[in-house]
Amino acid sequence: MAGSINRRAVLTGTLISAIGYLAGCASGSSQQARRPLVGFTPVPRTAADGRSIVIADEYEYQTFIPWGEPLSAAAPAWSWPPSAEAQLQQVGIGHDGMAYFPFAGDGRHGLLVINHEYGNNWHVLGTAMPATREQVLASQHAHGVSVIEIRETHGVWEVVPDSTFSRRIHANTGMIMSGPVTGHALVTNSANNPISGTLNNCANGRTPWNTYLTCEENFNFYFGSSSAFHPSEQQQRYDLHAGGSFYGWYQFDPRFDLADPEFANEANRFGWVVEIDPADPAATPVKRTALGRLKHEGAEVVEGRDGHIVVYMGDDQRFEFIYKFVSADNWRRMHDAGISPLDEGTLYAARFNDDGAGEWLPLSLGNPALAEAFSDQADILVHARLAATLAGATPMDRPEWISVGPDGDVYCTLTNNTRREQTDAANPMAPNPNGHIIRWRDEDDHLGIRFTWDHFLICDDVYKTEDSLGSPDGLWADPDGRLLICTDGDQYEGKPDQLMVADTRTGTLARLLVGVAGCEITGLTTTPDRRTLFVNVQHPGNGNPQITSFPAADDGKTVPRDCTLVVRRKDGGVVGS
Ligand code: FEO
Ligand code: CA
Ligand code: CA
Ligand code: CA
């Protein structure tokens, strides 16, 4: 990525710096550069009516693992509203980030690990706020993560009914905390309760050693207060306040009561990236504190120079930051020494300068900007947002997913920011209701502290065109140079959220599918041959059967269920092509 390209994009707000970009990478793959990456007929912008999924003519889909699907033959069949006991044995709600881990063989049998971000009380319980401890448990069990053994038989994907791998991880599952914050006073309660639960599991990552990373985003929504509570400056920065509970769990579970002195530090145990080993059903999930406490969107893992592990992460809130973590050493050497590569290393926050360059700012006591304000590294990590502010990171327009392309370019969706009043070069719209996608490349094979950046897409530039999209969120840069972009937010003329495919070399956009009314499209993973894509329909109808009963036929009363779509090209080609 030449500096001149960056400069042009920065100075003009160019939609996609495609021509220069093509020139820059064509020498390595001239064959590929000539062949269009996207060959399907785009779904017309106006085709969707919100009542059914609309997919490109060359494609087909199967609905799969809806909320409440039994994980085994012994598990209770779906009925609404689910009991706490049933939900423990069923797929959770709020399908979001996910990753497919195939077994050895043809790739048609493996483990799908999927996040359950969100399920509002009306949708899960049929009531605005829980009235019993049992209802709180049902809500808690609907959240978290599912590990599901799946296979394809005669072209149809199914849940393996007698799996020894399938399991639910939820808001009360036992966890281990690892890394610099472990055992620190900031995560210790006088109740002496064990570390447990994962919440608001949004996007995800996967490691080269075949584990899954689930990311805790809006954990503040689960905490409330039974009596007067005055949040500290640190708690306010994470939106922990008396009236903040979206779920009302605190009324029946003191762990989520901010005013209960026995659980004063419980909220510091959330906001982490959690590592899950899908292949070992007995393995306890691990909160990897070296990656910082944020409202984590995702954790994109790449192997950088000399086998260092690099994790790119967004913190999804208006004016929050983009982060990266670099492991202390080659990950295989660390494993051999019995150390997790996610436990020792350096956390950085990004500063995007106006000239198309940028810098990663270390969040450690060695940074003079932080030395006075924090007592130790745990203090910095628990309050990573405050540390990044002091370090001088650039406040962004809600960083969501990050994905690294085959040539090392890093893409991040900045979904929107309706409250921005002052622009900077990296966030050039004020307000920014439709979002943008920023792109950078780090020096030194992902390890460098300097990078160059440009804009891949300013959504406002296409919002009122046939290629319209707004509020980009889920993102996957595939190995061929496509960018699969999911949306979560307002689409032009009230159309539903959608999945678009961009050709990063030509800048063209094509609409692959459109969801039903009220849903978000999110979560992207494929089989190893990339001929089968799993993508999620989250909160169809926002849970309201008067909007949709998806995936059931609309009848105005059957409660809609979040579910996965299994998407294939009818000709067996690579998805996105
Ligand atoms: Fe869970 Fe930022 O979306
Ligand atoms: Ca969501
Ligand atoms: Ca998201
Ligand atoms: Ca979003």
PDB file of N, CA and C and ligand atoms in Angstrom, residues 96 117 488 520 538-539, ligand 2:
ATOM      1  N   ASP A  96     -24.315 -14.903  17.114  1.00  0.00           N
ATOM      2  CA  ASP A  96     -23.411 -13.854  16.627  1.00  0.00           C
ATOM      3  C   ASP A  96     -22.128 -14.488  16.097  1.00  0.00           C
ATOM      4  N   GLU A 117     -25.176 -13.620  21.887  1.00  0.00           N
ATOM      5  CA  GLU A 117     -24.901 -12.290  22.393  1.00  0.00           C
ATOM      6  C   GLU A 117     -26.024 -11.734  23.250  1.00  0.00           C
ATOM      7  N   ASP A 488     -25.682  -4.139  10.438  1.00  0.00           N
ATOM      8  CA  ASP A 488     -26.488  -4.134  11.663  1.00  0.00           C
ATOM      9  C   ASP A 488     -26.917  -2.702  11.922  1.00  0.00           C
ATOM     10  N   GLU A 520     -30.548  -8.694  12.455  1.00  0.00           N
ATOM     11  CA  GLU A 520     -29.186  -8.305  12.096  1.00  0.00           C
ATOM     12  C   GLU A 520     -28.570  -9.520  11.420  1.00  0.00           C
ATOM     13  N   GLN A 538     -29.699 -12.743  13.466  1.00  0.00           N
ATOM     14  CA  GLN A 538     -29.863 -12.459  14.898  1.00  0.00           C
ATOM     15  C   GLN A 538     -31.110 -11.613  15.123  1.00  0.00           C
ATOM     16  N   HIS A 539     -31.782 -11.864  16.219  1.00  0.00           N
ATOM     17  CA  HIS A 539     -33.022 -11.183  16.638  1.00  0.00           C
ATOM     18  C   HIS A 539     -33.977 -10.859  15.472  1.00  0.00           C
TER      19      HIS A 539
HETATM   20 CA    CA B   2     -26.096  -7.683  17.892  1.00  0.00          CA
END
